[in-house]
Coordinates of C-alpha atoms in Angstrom, one line a residue:
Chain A
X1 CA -1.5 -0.9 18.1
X2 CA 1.1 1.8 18.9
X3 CA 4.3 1.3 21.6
X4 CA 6.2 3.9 22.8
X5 CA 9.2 3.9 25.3
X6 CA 9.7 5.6 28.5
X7 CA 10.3 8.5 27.0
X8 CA 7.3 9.1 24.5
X9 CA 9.2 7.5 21.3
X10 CA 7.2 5.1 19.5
X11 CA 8.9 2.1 19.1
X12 CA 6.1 0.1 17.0
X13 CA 3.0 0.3 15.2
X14 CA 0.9 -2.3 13.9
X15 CA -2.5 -2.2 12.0
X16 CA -4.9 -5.0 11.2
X17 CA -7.5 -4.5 9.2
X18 CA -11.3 -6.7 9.3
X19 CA -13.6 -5.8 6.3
X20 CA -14.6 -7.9 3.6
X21 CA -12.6 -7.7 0.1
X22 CA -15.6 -6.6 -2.4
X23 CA -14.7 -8.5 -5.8
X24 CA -14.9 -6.2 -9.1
X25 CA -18.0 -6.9 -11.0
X26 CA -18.0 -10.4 -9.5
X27 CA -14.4 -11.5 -11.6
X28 CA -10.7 -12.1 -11.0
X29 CA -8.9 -11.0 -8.3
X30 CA -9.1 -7.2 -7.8
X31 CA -11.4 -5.6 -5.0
X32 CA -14.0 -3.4 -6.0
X33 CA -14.5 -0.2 -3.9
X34 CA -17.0 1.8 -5.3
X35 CA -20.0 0.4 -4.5
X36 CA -21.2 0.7 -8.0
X37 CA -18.4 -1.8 -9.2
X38 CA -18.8 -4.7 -6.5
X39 CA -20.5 -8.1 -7.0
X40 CA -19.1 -10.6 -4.9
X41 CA -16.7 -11.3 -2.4
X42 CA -12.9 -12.4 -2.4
X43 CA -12.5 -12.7 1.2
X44 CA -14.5 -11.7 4.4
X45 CA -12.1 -10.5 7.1
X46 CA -14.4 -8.4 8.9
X47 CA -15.5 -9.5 12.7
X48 CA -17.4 -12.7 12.4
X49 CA -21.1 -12.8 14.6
X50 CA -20.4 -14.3 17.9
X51 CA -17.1 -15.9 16.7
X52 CA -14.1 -15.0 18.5
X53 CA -11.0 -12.9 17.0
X54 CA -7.4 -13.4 18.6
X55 CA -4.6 -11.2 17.5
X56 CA -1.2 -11.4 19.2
X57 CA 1.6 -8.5 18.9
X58 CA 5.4 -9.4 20.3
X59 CA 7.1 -5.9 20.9
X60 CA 11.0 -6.0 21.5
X61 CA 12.7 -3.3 24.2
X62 CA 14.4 -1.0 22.7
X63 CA 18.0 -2.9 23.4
X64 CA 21.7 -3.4 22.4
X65 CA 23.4 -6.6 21.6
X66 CA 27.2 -6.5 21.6
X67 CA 29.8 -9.7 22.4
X68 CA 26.8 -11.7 23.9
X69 CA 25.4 -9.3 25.9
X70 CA 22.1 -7.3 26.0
X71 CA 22.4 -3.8 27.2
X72 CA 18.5 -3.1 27.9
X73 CA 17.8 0.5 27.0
X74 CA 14.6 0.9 28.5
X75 CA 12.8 -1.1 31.0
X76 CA 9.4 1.0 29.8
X77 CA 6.7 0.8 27.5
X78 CA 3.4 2.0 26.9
X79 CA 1.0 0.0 24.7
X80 CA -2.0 1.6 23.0
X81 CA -4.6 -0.6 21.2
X82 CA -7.4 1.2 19.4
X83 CA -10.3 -0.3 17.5
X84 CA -11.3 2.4 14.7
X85 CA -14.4 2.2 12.6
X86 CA -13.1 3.6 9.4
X87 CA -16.2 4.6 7.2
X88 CA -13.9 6.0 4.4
X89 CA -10.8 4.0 5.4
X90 CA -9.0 7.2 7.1
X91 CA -7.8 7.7 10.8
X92 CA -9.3 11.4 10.1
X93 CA -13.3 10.2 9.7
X94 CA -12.7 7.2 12.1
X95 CA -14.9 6.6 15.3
X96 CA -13.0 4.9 18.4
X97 CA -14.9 2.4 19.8
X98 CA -12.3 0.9 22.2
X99 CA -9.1 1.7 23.2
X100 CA -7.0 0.6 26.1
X101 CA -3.6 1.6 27.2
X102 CA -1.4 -0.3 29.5
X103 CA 2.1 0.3 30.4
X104 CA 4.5 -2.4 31.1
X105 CA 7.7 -3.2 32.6
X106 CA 9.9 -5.2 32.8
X107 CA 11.9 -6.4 36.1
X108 CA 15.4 -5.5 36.5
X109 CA 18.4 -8.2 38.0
X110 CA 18.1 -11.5 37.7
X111 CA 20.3 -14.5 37.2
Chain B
X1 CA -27.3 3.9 5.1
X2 CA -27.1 0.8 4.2
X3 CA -30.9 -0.1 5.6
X4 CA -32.1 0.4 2.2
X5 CA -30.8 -2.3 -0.2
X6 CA -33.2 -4.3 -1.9
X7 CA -36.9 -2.0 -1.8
X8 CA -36.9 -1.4 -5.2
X9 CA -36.7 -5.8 -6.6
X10 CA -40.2 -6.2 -4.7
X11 CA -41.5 -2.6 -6.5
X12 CA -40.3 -3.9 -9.9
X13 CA -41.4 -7.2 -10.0
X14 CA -44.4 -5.9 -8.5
X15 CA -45.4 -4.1 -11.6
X16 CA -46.1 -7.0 -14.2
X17 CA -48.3 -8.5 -11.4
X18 CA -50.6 -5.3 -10.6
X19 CA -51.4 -4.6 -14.2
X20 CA -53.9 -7.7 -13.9
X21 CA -55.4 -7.0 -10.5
X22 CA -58.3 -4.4 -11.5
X23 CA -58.6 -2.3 -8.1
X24 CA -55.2 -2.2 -7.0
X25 CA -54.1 1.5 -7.1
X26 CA -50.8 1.1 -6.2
X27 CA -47.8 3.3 -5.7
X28 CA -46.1 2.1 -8.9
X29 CA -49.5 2.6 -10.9
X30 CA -50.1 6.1 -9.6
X31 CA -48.9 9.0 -12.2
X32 CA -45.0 9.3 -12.0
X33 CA -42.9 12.3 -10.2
X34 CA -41.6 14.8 -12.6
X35 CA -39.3 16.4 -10.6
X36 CA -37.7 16.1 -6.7
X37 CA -40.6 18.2 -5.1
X38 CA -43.1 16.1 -6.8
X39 CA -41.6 13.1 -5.9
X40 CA -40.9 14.8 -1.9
X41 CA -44.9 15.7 -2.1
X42 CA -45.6 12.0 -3.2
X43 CA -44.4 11.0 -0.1
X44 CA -44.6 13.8 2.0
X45 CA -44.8 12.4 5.8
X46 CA -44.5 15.4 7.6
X47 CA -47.9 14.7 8.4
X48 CA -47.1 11.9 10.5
X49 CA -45.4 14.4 13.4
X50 CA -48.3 15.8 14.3
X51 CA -49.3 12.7 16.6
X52 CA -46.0 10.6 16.2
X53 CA -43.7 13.7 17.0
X54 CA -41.0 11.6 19.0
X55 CA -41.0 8.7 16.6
X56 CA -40.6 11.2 14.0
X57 CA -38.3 13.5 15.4
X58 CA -35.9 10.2 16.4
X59 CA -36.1 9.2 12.9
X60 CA -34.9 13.0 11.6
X61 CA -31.8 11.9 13.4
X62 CA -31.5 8.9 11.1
X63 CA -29.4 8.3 8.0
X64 CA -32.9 7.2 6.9
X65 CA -34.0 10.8 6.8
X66 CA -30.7 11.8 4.2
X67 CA -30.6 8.6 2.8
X68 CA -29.2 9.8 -0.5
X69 CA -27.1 12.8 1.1
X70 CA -26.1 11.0 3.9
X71 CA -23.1 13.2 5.7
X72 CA -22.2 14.5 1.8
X73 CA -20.6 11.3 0.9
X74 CA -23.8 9.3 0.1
X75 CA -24.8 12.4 -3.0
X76 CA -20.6 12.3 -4.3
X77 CA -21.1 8.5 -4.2
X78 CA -23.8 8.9 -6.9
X79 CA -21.8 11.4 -8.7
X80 CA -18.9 9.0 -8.9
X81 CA -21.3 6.4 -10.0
X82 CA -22.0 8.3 -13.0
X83 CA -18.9 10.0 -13.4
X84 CA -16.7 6.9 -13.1
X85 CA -18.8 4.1 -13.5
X86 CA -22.0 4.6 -16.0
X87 CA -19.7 7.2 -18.2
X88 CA -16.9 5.0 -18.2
X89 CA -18.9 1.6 -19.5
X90 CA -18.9 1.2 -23.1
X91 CA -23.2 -0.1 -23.1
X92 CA -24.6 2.1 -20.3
X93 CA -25.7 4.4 -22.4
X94 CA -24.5 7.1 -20.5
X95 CA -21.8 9.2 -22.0
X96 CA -22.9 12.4 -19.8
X97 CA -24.5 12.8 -16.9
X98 CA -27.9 14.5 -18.9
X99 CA -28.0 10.4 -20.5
X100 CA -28.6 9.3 -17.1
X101 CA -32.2 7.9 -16.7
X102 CA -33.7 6.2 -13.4
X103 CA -32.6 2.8 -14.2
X104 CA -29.1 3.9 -14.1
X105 CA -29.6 5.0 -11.0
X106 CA -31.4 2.4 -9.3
X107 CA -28.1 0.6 -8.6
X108 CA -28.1 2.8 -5.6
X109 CA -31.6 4.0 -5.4
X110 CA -33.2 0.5 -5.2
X111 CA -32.3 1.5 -1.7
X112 CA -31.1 4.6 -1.5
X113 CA -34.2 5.5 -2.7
X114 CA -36.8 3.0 -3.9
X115 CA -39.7 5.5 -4.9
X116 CA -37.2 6.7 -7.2
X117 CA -39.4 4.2 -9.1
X118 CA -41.9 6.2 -10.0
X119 CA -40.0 9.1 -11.3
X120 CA -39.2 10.2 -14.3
X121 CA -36.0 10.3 -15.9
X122 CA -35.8 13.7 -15.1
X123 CA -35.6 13.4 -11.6
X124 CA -33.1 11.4 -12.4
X125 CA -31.2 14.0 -14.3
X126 CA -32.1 16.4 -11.4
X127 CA -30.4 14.4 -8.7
X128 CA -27.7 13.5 -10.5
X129 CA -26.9 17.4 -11.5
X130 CA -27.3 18.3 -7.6
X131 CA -25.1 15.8 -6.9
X132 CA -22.2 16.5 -9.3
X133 CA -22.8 20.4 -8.8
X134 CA -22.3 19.7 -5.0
X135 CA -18.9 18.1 -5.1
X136 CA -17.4 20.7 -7.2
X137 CA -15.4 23.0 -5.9
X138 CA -16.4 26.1 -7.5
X139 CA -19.4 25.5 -5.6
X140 CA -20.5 27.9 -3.5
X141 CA -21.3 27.1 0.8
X142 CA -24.8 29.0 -0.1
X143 CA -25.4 26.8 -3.1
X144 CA -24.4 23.7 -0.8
X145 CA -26.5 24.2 1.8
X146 CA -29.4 24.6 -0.7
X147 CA -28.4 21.1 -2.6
X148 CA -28.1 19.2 0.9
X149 CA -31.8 20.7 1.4
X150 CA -33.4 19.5 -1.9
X151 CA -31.9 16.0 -1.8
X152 CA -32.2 15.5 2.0
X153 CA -36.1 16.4 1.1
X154 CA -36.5 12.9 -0.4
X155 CA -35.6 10.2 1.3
X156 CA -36.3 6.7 3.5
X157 CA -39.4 8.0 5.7
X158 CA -42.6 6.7 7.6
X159 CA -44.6 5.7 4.1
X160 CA -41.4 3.7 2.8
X161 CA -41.4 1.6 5.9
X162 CA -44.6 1.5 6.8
X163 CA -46.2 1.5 3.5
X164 CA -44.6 1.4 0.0
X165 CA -42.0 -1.6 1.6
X166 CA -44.6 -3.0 4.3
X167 CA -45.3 -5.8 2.4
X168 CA -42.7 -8.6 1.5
X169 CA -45.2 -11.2 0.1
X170 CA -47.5 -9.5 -1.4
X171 CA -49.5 -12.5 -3.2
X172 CA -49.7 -13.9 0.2
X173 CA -50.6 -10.2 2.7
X174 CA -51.8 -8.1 -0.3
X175 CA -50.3 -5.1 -2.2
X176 CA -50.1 -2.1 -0.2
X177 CA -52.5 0.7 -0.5
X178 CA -51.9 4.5 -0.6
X179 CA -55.0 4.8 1.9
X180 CA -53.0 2.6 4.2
X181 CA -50.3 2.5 6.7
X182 CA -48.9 -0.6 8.6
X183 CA -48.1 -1.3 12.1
X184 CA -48.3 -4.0 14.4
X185 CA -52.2 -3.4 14.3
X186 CA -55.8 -3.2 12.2
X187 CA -58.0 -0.5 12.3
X188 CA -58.5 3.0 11.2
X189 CA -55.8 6.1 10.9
X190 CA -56.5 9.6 12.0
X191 CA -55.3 10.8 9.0
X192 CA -57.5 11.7 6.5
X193 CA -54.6 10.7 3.5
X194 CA -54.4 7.5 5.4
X195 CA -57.1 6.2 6.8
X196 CA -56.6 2.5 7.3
X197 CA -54.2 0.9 9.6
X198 CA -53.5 -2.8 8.9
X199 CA -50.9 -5.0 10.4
X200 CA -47.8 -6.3 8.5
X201 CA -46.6 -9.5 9.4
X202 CA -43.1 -8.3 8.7
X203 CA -42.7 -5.4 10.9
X204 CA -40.7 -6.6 13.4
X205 CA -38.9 -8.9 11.5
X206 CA -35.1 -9.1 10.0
X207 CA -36.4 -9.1 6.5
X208 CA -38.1 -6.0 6.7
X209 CA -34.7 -4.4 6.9
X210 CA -33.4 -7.0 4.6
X211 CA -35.1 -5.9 1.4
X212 CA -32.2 -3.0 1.8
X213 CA -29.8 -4.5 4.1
X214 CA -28.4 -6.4 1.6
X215 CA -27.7 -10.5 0.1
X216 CA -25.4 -9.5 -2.6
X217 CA -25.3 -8.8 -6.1
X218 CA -28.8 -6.8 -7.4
X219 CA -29.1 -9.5 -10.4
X220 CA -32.4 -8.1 -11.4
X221 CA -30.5 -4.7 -12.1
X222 CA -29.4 -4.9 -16.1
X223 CA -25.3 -4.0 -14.6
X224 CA -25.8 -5.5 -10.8
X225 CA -24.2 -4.0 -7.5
X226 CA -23.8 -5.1 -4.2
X227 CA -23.5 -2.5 -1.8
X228 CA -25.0 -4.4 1.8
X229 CA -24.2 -7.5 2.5
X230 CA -25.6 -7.4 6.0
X231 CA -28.7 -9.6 5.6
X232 CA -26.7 -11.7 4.0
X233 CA -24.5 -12.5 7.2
X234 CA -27.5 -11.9 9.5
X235 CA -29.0 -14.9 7.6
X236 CA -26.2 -17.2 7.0
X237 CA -23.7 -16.5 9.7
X238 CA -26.1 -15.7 12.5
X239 CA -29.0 -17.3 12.5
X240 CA -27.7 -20.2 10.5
X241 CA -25.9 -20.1 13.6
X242 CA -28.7 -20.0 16.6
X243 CA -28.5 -16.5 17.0
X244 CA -32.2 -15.3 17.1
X245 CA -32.7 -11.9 18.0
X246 CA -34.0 -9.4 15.1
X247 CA -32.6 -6.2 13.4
X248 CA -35.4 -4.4 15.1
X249 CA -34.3 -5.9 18.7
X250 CA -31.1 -4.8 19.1
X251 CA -30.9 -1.3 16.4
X252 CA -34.2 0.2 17.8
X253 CA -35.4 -1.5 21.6
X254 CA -32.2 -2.8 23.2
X255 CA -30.1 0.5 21.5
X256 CA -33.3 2.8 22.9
X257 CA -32.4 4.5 19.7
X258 CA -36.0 3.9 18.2
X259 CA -36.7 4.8 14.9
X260 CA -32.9 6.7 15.3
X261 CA -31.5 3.7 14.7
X262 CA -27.9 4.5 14.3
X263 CA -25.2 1.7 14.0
X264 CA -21.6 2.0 13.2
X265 CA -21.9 5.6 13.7
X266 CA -22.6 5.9 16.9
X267 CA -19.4 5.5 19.4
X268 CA -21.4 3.7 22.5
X269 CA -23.5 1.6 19.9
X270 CA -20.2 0.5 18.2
X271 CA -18.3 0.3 21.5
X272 CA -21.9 -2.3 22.8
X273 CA -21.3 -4.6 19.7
X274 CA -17.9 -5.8 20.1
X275 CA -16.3 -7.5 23.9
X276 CA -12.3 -6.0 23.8
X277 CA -10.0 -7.1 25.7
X278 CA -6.2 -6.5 25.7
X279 CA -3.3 -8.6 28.1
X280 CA 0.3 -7.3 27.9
X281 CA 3.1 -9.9 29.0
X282 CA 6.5 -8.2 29.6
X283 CA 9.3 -10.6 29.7
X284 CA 13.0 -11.8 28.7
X285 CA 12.7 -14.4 25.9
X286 CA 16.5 -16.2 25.1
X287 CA 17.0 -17.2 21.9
X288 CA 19.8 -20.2 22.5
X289 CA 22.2 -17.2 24.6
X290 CA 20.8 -14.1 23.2
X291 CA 18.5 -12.7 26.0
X292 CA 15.5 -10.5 24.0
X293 CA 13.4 -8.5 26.2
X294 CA 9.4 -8.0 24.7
X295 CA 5.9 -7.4 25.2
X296 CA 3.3 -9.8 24.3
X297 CA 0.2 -7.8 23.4
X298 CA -2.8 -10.4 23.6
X299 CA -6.0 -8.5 21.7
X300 CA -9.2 -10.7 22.1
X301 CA -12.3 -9.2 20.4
X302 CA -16.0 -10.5 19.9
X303 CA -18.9 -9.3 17.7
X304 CA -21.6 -9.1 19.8
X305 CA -23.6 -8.1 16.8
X306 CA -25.8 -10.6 14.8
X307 CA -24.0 -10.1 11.5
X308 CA -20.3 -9.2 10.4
X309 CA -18.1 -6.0 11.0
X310 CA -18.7 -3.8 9.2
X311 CA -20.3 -5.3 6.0
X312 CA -20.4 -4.3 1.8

């Protein structure tokens, strides 16, 4: 998930990642990643079947605070969330499956 | 890729049983491979295009058909196996890569590669020198493109599936034959190298893919592996679940990808398998007096698929 302001700046970035943690030759507490060096599992945090998967991001404005006030800098953002399948966990060999953009802003005034 | 875990347990365990069953020529009885074009011409099925051509040109698209070259990663996977892994345990055996033999090997050819079983060590050594010689640099693109030919020439094809790894339960549906070839009927083959057709009772089920697809950790193997998990989750978090629909179902009729049957590699197969949907919230939290404008990003996602994302 990437946020930019008004002006093309990213202001955020934020990755979650769902595989399942290999375990090393099935012991202790290290992950295994070649596949000639996994037996078991530590976690699974890959995309359970038919189960939903909730993830929540809160993004400030970009904004100044000074004697009480807040000076909002920018009243613009543009949200990006992509979800990558990462054969060789790199952006470079990753396949988009979704991605959605939505820009968002907030009102100006007010009490 | 990883379609092709655990072929090879049923082929070894296989072998104590045949040697008491006069009659049963089987695949792991017949006289072993000696090098990779013997072992490509054991189970040539080129053959099979002359009056399958769609079904056979759909699975030349397949990882299936480069199952241990795969994109180049699947053949510098094996030499990493070696090079870090068997070369680096003190009671492999292996202290370089001319020590290798196939049961080293089989802790990715079980699947990768399950006829590696009746090879001979050096096919074995072949393999693993065309894969090491690939991933070095010095290596030239002419060389390359040779090595991705030789190993790409043995691989997951129509007699793995439809013969060699046709037959789960084979004290309970019979060994298979080398005359033979199995479908979804019985009858004869117009092909003179296989000239009966029988039905397997497995060939539209999940654990047809599941002898590859993956439960865990090979424990038969002498120094186990898991590389697929899949059938594992298809089993236990499906349909443990309720979920009832096959491998076959959704990778090769509802995909239309046939015997193509890609997964995670192909973007509108991927982009099927998992509901996204994103909500943005801009708004003016206050913390006691400070005002704190922010977007809430709301991601909700769903795997359609009838196992985990992405498994191993």
């Amino acid at each position: 998930m990437t946020a930019k302001d008004s002006k093309g700046k990213e202001i955020a970035k934020h990755t979650r990642i769902y595989m399942p943690i290999p375990q090393q030759l099935g012991r202790g507490d290290k992950m295994g990643r070649g596949p000639y060096e996994k037996s078991g599992i530590i976690r699974d945090n890959g995309l359970p079947p038919h189960k939903p998967v909730h993830e929540q991001f809160e993004i400030p404005f970009p904004a100044e605070f000074k004697d009480g006030k807040t000076n909002i800098l920018d009243y613009d953002m543009t949200v990006e969330i992509e979800l990558m399948y990462m054969p060789f966990g790199d952006k470079e060999s990753g396949i988009t499956w979704h991605k959605v953009t939505k820009k968002v802003t907030l009102e100006k005034g007010g009490v | 890729m990883k379609f092709l875990r655990s072929i090879a347990v049923t082929a070894v365990l296989a072998l104590p049983l045949l040697a008491g069953v006069p009659g049963m020529a089987t695949a792991a009885e017949e006289k072993k491979a000696k090098s990779i074009d013997e072992l490509a011409k054991m189970y040539d099925s080129s053959g099979c295009k002359q009056c399958h051509e769609g079904i056979y040109n759909d699975w030349n698209q397949s990882l299936h058909a480069r199952s241990i070259f795969g994109t180049g990663r699947t053949a510098l996977t094996v030499a990493t196996t070696v090079k870090v892994g068997l070369m680096g345990w003190q009671y492999s055996g292996v202290k370089k890569p001319e020590d290798v033999k196939v049961k080293h090997l089989m802790v990715c050819f079980k699947c990768h590669l399950p006829q590696m079983a009746e090879a001979t060590d050096d096919v074995a050594r072949e393999i693993v020198k065309l894969s090491i010689r690939y991933g070095d640099k010095a290596t030239s693109s002419e060389e390359k493109d040779k090595i991705e030919q030789k190993l790409s020439s043995i691989n997951i094809n129509c007699l793995i599936c439809h013969q060699r790894n046709a037959i789960v339960h084979k004290w309970v549906d019979g060994f298979p034959q080398k005359n033979e070839v199995y479908g979804s009927k019985d009858g004869t083959h117009a092909d003179s190298n296989h000239a009966v057709m029988k039905k397997s009772p497995i060939m539209s089920e999940s654990i047809l893919c599941g002898q590859c697809h993956g439960l865990g950790p090979n424990f038969e193997l002498e120094n186990p592996s898991q590389c697929g998990t899949l059938y594992g989750s298809y089993l236990w978090a499906y349909r443990a679940e309720g979920g009832q629909e096959s491998c076959q179902e959704c990778h090769m009729k509802k995909s239309k990808m046939g015997h193509n049957m890609q997964s995670y590699s192909d973007i509108n197969f991927g982009k099927s398998a998992v509901d996204f949907q994103v909500e943005t919230l801009g708004y003016i939290w206050r913390d006691k007096s400070k005002m704190i404008p922010q977007t809430l990003v709301k991601v909700d996602m769903t795997n359609r698929a009838g196992h985990s994302i992405p498994d191993g």
